[in-house]
CSV table of C-alpha atoms in Angstrom, one decimal:
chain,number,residue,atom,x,y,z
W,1,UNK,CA,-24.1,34.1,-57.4
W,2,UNK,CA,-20.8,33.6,-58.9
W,3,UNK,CA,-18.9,35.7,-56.3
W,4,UNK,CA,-21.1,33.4,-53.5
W,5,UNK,CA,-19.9,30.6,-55.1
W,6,UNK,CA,-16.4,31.6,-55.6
W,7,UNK,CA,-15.9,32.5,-51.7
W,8,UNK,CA,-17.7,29.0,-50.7
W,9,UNK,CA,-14.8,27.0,-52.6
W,10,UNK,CA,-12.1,29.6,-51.6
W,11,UNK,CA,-13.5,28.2,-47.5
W,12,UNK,CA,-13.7,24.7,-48.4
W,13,UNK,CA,-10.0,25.0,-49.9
W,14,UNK,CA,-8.8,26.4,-47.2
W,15,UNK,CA,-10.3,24.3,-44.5
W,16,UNK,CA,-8.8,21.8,-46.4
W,17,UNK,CA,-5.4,23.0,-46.0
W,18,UNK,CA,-6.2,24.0,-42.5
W,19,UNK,CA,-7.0,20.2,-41.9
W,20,UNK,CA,-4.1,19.1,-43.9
W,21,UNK,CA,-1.6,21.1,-42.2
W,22,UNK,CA,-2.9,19.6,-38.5
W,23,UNK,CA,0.2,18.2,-37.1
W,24,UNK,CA,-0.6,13.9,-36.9
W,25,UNK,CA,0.3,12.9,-33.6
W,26,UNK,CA,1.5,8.8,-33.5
W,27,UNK,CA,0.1,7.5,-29.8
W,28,UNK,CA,1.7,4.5,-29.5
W,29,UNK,CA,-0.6,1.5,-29.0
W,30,UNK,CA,-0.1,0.3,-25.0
W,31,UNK,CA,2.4,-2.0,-24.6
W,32,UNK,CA,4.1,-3.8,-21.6
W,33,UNK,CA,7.7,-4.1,-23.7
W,34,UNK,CA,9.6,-6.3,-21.4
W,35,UNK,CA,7.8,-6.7,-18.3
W,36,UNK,CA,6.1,-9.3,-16.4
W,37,UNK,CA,3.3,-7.8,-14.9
W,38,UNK,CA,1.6,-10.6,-13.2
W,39,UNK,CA,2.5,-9.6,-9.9
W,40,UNK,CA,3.3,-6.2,-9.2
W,41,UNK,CA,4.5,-5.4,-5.1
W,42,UNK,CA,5.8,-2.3,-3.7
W,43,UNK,CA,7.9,-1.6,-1.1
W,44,UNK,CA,7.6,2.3,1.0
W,45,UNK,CA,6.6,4.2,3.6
W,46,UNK,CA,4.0,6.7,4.3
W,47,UNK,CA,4.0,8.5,0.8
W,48,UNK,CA,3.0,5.4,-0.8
W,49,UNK,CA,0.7,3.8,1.6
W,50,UNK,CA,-1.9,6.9,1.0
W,51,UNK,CA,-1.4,8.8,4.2
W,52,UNK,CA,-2.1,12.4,3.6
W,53,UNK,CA,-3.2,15.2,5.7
W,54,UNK,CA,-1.8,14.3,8.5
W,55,UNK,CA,-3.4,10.8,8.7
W,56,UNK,CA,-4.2,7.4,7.2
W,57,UNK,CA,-7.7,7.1,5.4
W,58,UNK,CA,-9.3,5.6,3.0
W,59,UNK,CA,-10.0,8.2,0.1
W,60,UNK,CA,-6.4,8.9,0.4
W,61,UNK,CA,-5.4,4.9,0.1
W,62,UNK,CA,-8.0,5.1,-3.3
W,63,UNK,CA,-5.2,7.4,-4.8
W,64,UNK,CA,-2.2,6.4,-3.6
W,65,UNK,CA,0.4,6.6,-6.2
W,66,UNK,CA,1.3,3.0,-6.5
W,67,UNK,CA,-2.5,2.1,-6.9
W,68,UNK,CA,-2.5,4.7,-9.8
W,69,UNK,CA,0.2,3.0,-11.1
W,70,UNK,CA,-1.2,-0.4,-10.9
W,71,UNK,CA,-4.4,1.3,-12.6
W,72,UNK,CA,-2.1,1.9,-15.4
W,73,UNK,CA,-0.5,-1.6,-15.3
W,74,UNK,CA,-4.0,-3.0,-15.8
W,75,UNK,CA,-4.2,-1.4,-19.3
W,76,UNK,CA,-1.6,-3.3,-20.3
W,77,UNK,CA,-2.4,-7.2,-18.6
W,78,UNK,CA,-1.3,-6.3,-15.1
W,79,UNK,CA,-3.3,-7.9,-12.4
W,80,UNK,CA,-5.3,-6.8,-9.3
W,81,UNK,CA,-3.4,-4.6,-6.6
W,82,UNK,CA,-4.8,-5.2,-2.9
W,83,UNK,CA,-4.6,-2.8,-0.5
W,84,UNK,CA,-4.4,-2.5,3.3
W,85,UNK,CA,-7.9,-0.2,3.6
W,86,UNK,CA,-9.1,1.6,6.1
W,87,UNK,CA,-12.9,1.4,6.9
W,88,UNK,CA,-14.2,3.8,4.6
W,89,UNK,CA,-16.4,6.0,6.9
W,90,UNK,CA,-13.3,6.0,9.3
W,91,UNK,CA,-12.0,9.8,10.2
W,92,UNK,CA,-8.3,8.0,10.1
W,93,UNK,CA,-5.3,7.7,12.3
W,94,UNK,CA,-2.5,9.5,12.1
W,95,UNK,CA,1.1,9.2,13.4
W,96,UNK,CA,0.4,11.2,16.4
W,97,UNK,CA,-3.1,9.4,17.2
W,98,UNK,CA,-5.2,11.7,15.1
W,99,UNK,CA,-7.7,11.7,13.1
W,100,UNK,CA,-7.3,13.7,9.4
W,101,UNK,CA,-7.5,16.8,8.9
W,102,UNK,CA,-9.5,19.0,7.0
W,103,UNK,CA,-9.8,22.8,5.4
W,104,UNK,CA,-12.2,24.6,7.5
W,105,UNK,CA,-13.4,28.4,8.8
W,106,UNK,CA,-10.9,28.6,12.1
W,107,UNK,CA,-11.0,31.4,14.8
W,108,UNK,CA,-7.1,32.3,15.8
W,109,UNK,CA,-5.8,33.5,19.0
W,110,UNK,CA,-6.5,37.6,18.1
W,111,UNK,CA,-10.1,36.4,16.7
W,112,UNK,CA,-9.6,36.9,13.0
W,113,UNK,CA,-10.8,33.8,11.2
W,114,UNK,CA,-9.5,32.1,8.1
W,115,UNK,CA,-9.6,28.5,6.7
W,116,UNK,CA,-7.3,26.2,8.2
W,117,UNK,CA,-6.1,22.7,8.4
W,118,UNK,CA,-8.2,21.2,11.4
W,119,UNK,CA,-8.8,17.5,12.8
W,120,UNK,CA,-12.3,16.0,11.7
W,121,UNK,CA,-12.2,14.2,15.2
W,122,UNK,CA,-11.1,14.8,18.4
W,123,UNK,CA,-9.0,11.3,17.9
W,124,UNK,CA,-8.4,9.1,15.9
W,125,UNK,CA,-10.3,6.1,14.8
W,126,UNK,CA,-7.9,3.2,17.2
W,127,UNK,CA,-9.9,0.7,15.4
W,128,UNK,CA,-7.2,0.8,12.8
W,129,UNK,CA,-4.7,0.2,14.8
W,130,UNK,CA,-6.6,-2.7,17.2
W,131,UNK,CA,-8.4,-4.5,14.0
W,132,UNK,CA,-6.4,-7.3,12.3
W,133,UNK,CA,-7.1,-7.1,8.6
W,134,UNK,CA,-4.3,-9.8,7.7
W,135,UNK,CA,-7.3,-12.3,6.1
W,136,UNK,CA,-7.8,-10.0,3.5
W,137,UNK,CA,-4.1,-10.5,2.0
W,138,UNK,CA,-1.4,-10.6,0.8
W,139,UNK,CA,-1.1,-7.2,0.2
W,140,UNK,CA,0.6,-6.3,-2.7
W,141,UNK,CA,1.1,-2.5,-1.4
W,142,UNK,CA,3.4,-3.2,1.3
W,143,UNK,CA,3.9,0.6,2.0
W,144,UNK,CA,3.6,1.5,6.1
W,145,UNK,CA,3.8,5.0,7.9
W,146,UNK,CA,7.0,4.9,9.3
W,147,UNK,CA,9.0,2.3,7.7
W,148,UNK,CA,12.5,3.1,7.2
W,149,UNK,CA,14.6,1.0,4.8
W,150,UNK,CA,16.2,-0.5,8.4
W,151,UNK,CA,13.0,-1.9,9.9
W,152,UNK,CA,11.8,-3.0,6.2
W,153,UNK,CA,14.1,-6.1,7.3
W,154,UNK,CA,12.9,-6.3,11.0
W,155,UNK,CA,11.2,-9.6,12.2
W,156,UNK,CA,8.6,-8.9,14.7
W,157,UNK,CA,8.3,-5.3,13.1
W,158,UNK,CA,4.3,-5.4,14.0
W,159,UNK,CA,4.8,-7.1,17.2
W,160,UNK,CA,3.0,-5.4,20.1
W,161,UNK,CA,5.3,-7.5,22.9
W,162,UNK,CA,8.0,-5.4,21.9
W,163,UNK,CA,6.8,-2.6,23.6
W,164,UNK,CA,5.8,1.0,22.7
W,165,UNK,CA,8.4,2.8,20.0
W,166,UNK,CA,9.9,-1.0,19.2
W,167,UNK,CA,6.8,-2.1,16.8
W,168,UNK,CA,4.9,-0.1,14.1
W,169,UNK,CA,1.0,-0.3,14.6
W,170,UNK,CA,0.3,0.4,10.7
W,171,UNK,CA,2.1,-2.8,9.9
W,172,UNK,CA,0.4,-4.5,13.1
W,173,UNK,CA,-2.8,-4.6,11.3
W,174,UNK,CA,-1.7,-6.1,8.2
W,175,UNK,CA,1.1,-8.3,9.0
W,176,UNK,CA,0.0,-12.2,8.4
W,177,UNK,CA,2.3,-12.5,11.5
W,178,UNK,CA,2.9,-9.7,13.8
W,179,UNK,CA,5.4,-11.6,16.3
W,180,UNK,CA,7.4,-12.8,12.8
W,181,UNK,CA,6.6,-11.5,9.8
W,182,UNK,CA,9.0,-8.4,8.3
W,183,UNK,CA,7.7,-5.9,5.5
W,184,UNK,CA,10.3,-7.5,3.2
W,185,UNK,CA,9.3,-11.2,3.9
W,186,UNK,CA,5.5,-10.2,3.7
W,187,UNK,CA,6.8,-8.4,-0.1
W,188,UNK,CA,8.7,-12.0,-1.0
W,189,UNK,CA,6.3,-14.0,-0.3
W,190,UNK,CA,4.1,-13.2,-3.0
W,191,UNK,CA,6.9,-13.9,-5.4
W,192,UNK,CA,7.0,-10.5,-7.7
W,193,UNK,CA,7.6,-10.1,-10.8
W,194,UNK,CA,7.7,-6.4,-10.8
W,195,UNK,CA,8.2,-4.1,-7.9
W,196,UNK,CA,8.4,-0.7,-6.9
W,197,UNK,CA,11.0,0.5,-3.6
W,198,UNK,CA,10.4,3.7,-2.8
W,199,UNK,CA,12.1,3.7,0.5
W,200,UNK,CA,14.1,5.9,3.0
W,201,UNK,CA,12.9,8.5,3.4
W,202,UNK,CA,11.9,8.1,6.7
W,203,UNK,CA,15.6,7.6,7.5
W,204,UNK,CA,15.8,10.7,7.6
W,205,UNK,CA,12.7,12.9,7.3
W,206,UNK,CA,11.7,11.3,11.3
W,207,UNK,CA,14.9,13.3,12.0
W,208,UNK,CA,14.3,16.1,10.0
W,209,UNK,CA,10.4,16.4,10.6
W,210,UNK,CA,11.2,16.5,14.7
W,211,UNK,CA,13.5,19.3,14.1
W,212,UNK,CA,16.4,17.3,15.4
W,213,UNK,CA,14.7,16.3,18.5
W,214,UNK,CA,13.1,12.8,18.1
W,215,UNK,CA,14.8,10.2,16.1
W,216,UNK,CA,18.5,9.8,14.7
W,217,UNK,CA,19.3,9.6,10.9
W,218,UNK,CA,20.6,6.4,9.6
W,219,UNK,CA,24.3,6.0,8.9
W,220,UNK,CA,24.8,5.0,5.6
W,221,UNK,CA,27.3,2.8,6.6
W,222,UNK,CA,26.5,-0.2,8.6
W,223,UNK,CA,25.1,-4.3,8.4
W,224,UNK,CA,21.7,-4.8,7.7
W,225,UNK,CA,19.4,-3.4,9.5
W,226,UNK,CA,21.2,-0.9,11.2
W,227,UNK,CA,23.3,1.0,8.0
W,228,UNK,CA,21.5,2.2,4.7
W,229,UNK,CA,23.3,1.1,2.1
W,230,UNK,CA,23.6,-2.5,3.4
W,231,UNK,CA,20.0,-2.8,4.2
W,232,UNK,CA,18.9,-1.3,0.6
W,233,UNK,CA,21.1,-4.5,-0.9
W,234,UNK,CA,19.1,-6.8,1.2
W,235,UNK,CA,15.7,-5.3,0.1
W,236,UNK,CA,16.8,-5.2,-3.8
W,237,UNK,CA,18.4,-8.3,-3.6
W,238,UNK,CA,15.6,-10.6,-2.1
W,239,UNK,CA,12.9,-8.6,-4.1
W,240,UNK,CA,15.6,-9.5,-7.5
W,241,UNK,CA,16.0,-13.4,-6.3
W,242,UNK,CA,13.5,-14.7,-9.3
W,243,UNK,CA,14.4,-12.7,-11.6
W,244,UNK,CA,11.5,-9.6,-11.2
W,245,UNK,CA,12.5,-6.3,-12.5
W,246,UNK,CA,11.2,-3.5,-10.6
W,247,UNK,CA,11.7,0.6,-10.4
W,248,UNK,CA,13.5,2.4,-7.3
W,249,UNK,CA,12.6,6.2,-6.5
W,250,UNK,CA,15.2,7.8,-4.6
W,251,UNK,CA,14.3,10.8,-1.7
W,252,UNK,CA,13.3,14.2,-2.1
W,253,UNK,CA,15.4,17.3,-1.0
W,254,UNK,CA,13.7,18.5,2.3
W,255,UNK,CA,13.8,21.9,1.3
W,256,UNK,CA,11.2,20.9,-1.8
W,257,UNK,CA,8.3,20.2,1.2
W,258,UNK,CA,5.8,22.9,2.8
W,259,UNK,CA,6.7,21.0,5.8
W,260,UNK,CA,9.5,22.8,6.0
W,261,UNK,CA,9.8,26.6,3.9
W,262,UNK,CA,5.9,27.4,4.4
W,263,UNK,CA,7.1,29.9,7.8
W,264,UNK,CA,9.2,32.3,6.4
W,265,UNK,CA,12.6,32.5,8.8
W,266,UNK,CA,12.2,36.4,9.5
W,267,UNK,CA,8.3,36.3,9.8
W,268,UNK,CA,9.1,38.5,13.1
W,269,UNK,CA,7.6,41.5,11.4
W,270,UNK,CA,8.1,44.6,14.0
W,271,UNK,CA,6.5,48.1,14.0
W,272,UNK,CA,9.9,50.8,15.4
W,273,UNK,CA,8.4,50.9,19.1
W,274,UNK,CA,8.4,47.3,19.5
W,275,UNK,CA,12.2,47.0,17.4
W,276,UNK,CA,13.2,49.3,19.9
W,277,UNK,CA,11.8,48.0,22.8
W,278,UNK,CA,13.1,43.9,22.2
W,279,UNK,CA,16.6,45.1,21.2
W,280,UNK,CA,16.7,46.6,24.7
W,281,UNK,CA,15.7,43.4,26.3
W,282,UNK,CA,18.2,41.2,24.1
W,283,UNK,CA,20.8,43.6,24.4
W,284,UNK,CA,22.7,41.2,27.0
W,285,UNK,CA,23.0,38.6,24.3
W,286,UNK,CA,24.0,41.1,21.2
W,287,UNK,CA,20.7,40.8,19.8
W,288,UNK,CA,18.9,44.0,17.6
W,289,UNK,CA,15.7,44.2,15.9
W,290,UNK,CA,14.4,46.4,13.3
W,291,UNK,CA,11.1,48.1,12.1
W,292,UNK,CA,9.9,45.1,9.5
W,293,UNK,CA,10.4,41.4,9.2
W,294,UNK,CA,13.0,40.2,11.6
W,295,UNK,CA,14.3,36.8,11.9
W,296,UNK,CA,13.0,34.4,15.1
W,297,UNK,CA,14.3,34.0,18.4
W,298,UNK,CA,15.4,30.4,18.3
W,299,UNK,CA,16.3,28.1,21.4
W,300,UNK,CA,20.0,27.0,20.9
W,301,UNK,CA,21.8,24.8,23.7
W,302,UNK,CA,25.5,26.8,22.0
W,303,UNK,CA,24.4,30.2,22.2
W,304,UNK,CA,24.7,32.5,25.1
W,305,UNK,CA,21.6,32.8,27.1
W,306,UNK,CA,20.3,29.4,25.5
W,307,UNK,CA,19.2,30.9,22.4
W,308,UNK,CA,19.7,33.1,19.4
W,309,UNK,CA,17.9,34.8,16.0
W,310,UNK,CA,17.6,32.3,13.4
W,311,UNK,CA,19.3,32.8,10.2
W,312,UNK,CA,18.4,32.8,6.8
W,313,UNK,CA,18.3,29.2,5.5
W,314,UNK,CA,17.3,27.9,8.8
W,315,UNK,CA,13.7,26.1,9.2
W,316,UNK,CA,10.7,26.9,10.9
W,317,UNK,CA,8.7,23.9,10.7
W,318,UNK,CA,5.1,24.1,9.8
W,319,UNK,CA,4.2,21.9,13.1
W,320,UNK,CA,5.2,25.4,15.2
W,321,UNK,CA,1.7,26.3,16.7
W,322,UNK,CA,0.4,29.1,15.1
W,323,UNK,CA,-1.1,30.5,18.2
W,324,UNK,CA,2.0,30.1,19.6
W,325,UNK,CA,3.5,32.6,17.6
W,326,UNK,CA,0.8,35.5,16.9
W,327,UNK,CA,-0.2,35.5,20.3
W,328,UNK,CA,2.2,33.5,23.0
W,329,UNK,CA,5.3,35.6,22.4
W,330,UNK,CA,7.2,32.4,20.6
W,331,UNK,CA,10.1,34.0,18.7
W,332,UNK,CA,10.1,37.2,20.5
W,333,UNK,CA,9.5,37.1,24.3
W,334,UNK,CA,10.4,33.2,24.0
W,335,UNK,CA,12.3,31.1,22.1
W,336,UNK,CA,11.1,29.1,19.5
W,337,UNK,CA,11.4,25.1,20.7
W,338,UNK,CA,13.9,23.2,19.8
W,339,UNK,CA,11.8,20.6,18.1
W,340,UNK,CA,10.0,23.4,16.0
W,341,UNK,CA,13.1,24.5,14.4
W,342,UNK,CA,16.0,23.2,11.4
W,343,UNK,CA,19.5,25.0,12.3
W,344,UNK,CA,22.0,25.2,9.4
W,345,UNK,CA,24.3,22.2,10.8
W,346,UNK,CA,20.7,20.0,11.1
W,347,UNK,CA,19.7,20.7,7.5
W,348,UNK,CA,23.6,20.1,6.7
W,349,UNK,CA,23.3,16.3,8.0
W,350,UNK,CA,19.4,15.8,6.6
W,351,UNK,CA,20.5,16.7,3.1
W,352,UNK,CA,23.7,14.6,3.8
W,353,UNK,CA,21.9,11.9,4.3
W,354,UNK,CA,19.5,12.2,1.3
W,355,UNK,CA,22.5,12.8,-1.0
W,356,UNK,CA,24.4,9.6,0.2
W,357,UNK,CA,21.0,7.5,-0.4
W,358,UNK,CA,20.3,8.9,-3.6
W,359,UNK,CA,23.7,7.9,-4.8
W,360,UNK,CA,22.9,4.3,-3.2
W,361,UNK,CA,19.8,4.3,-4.5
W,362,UNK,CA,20.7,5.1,-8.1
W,363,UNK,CA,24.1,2.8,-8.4
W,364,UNK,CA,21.7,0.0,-7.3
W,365,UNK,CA,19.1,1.1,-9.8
W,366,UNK,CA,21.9,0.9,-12.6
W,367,UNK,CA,23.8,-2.7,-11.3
W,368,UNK,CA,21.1,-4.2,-11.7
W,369,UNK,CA,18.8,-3.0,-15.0
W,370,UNK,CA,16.1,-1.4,-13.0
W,371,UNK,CA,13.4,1.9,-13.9
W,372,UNK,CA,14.7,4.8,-12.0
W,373,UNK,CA,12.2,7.5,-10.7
W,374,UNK,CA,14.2,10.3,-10.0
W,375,UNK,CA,11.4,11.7,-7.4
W,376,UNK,CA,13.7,14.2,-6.3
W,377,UNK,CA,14.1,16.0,-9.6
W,378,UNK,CA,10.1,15.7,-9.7
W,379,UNK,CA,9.6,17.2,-6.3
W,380,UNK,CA,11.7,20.1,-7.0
W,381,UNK,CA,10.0,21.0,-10.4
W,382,UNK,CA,7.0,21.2,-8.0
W,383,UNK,CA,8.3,23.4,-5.8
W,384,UNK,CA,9.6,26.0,-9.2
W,385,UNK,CA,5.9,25.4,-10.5
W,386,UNK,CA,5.0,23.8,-13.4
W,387,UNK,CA,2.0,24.2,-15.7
W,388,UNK,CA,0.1,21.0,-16.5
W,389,UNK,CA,-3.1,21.0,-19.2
W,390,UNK,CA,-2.7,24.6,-18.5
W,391,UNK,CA,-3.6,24.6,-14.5
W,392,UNK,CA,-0.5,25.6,-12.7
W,393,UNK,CA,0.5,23.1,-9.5
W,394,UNK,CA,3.1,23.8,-7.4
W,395,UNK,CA,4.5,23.4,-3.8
W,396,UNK,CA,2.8,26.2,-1.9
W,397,UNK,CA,0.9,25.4,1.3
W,398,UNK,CA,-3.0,24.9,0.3
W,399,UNK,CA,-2.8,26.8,-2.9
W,400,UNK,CA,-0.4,25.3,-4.8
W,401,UNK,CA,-2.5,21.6,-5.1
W,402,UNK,CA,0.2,19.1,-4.8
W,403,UNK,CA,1.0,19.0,-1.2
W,404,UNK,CA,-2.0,17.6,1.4
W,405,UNK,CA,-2.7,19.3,4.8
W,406,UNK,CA,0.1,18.4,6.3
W,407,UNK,CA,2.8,19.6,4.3
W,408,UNK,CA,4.4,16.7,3.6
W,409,UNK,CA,2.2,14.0,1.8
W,410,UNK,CA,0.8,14.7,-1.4
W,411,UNK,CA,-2.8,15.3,-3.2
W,412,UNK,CA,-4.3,13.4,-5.2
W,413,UNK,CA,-3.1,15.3,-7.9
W,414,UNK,CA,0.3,15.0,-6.6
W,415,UNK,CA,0.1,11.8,-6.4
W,416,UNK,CA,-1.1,11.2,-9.7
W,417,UNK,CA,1.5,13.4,-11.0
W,418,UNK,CA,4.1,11.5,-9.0
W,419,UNK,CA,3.0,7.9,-10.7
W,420,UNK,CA,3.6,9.5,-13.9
W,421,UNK,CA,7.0,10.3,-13.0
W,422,UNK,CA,7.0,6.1,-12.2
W,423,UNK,CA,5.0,5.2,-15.4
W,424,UNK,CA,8.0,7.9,-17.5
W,425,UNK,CA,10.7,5.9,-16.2
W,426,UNK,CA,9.3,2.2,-16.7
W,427,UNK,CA,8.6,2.9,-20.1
W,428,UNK,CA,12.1,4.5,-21.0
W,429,UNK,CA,13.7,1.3,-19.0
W,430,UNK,CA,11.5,-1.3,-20.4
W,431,UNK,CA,10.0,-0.4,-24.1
W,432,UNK,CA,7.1,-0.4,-22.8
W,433,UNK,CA,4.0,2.2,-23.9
W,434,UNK,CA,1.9,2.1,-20.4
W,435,UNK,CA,-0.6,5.2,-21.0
W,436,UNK,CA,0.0,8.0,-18.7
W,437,UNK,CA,-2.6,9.5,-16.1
W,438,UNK,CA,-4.5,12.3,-17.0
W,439,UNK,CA,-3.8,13.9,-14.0
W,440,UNK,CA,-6.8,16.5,-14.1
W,441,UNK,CA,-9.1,14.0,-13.7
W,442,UNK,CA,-7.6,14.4,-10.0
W,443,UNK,CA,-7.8,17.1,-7.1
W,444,UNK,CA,-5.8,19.1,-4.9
W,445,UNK,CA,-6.7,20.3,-1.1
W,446,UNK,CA,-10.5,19.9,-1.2
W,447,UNK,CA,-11.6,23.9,0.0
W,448,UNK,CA,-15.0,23.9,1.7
W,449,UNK,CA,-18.1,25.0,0.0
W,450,UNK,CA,-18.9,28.4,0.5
């Protein structure tokens, strides 16, 4: 009995210790330090409007990151964020007039099925587009597909008159007035007193998404509305005029997006026979092949014949048609498209670009005492991997979670991780203690149920 009770007091002793020796862990009590939170506006583009695989919808909009930020705001007397919606039971619209995709069971062009990202609709829903839902403004999340830091400052930006390519039909459906009203002026009017910019990068991802083809990058020099610099002054300025203090993101590297490294550049893999038999037939143009992966046969305007084998560092974008490739000879017997491609001296002006805006971006950020998110640091610890609560995220097509169907906008637990990145950086700026998200509580590429 002695012994029993001996060893019963030797366990309680030492659970003791055990419980002293937890480490205490101070969580601050949330705080809004300096900030007026009253009314909280943002300024962007697609990734903070909630447009994700490949399309506008409304589950996406529920998890934008700048409405998970405002959730946060809330916990500390920040006020009600309205958003733009889309109909809930709509299938979306997308950029290209499509509807959102999904995961599903797809046959290829050989027959062999595997899950892949496929349109819920054989359209999309045009009742977005053709539906004014002004009435139920201001909106504080001025974010629209598209929007470049130049036509944030456009009049008439949602104007239909101006003909196609000269308006922008996400901001059509919002603006109070299409024929008038600019993102920015739609942003002032509500008089913030905290703000978010997140803008640019469709400066130059339009460029970079197209493969070159489609749009032009914006000069960094130039006046308003035509140069980036100038026009990111305007924005910060007007958005600064009564005295709000705000965060500004800056763009991520290209290179950090499936969009672009999800097709390897030598994903020409060759058995000897067929080596043998396409180094004959590009023989005229100095071209060899080799039993393995070879690089693509790229179109190229400078290259004899109209065409060349891609190098390594050079893009094959993820909009390439898959079919295309397996089955349709693209990248052997033809040339990869022009559109579907980055060469070197393409990625050399995109990333360019995105260094010039950062550095805008970041000396505006620091004149005038504002939260910088440094998104592109973020993205790029995405794309290494990272381990969060012990489930590992990173940039890889599907699998990884962060990155939606269309290799470009993020899940919804990218995004959540994305408005933490926000949430780090207003709290360092400001003294503030806004909770972060616990960003399990969120999802990556929803995979059908078996």
């Amino acid at each position: 009995m002695k012994n029993i009770s001996s060893k019963i007091a030797a366990v309680a002793f030492l659970s003791i210790l055990i419980f002293a020796c937890k480490p205490h862990v101070d969580v601050p009590a949330p705080s809004k330090g300096s900030l007026d939170l009253t009314r909280f506006v943002t300024i962007g583009n697609s990734m903070g409007a909630g447009y994700a695989d490949n399309a506008l919808y409304y589950k996406a909009q529920e998890v934008s990151f700048p409405m998970l930020i405002a959730q946060q705001l809330r916990k500390v007397g920040g006020s009600n964020f309205v958003q733009p919606y889309v109909s809930p039971g709509s299938v979306g619209i997308g950029v290209n007039q499509n509807a959102r995709y999904s995961l599903q069971p797809s046959a290829d062009c050989s027959g062999a099925i595997s899950l892949a990202p496929v349109a819920i609709a054989n359209e999309g829903d045009f009742n977005v587009f053709t539906t004014s839902i002004a009435s139920q403004g201001p909106f504080n999340n001025m974010s629209v597909p598209g929007a470049k830091a130049t036509t944030t400052l456009y009049p008439g930006y949602g104007n239909p008159a101006n003909g196609p390519g000269n308006f922008n039909p996400f901001f059509t459906r919002m603006a109070s007035d299409p024929t008038s009203a600019s993102i920015l002026s739609e942003a002032a009017s509500q008089n913030p007193s905290f703000f978010c910019l997140s803008i640019g990068n469709d400066d130059v991802y339009s460029y970079a998404l197209s493969g070159g083809a489609m749009d032009v990058i914006t000069p960094s020099a130039g006046s308003p509305g035509f140069g980036f610099d100038a026009s990111i002054d305007v924005i910060a300025g007007t958005l600064l005029s009564n005295g709000a203090k705000g965060v500004i993101a800056n763009i991520p590297d290209i290179s950090a997006l499936p969009y672009f490294n999800t097709i390897p550049y030598n994903g020409l893999v060759l058995d000897a026979a067929n080596a043998a038999a396409l180094s004959a037939a590009y023989a005229p143009l100095g071209i060899t092949f080799q039993a393995g992966p070879n690089g693509f046969i790229i179109e190229d305007g400078n290259a004899p014949g109209g065409m060349r084998q891609i190098q390594a560092g050079e893009m094959v974008l993820l909009s390439t048609p898959q079919d295309s490739l397996k089955c349709g000879g693209w990248g052997s017997m033809k040339p990869i498209p022009n559109q579907y491609v980055l060469t070197a001296a393409e990625i050399t002006l995109a990333n360019n670009a995105i260094v010039s805006y950062n550095a805008k971006l970041k000396a505006v950020a620091d004149a005038n005492g504002l939260a910088f998110a440094d998104v592109n640091s973020f993205m790029n610890t995405v794309k290494t991997g990272i381990i969060y609560n012990g489930v590992g995220i990173n940039a890889s097509f599907v699998a990884g979670g962060a990155f939606s169907l269309d290799g470009v906008h993020l899940t919804p637990l990218g995004n959540a991780l994305l408005a933490n990145t926000f949430l780090k950086a207003i709290n360092s700026k400001y003294g503030a203690s806004i909770p972060m998200i616990d960003a399990t509580q969120y999802k990556g590429v929803a995979f059908p149920n078996p």
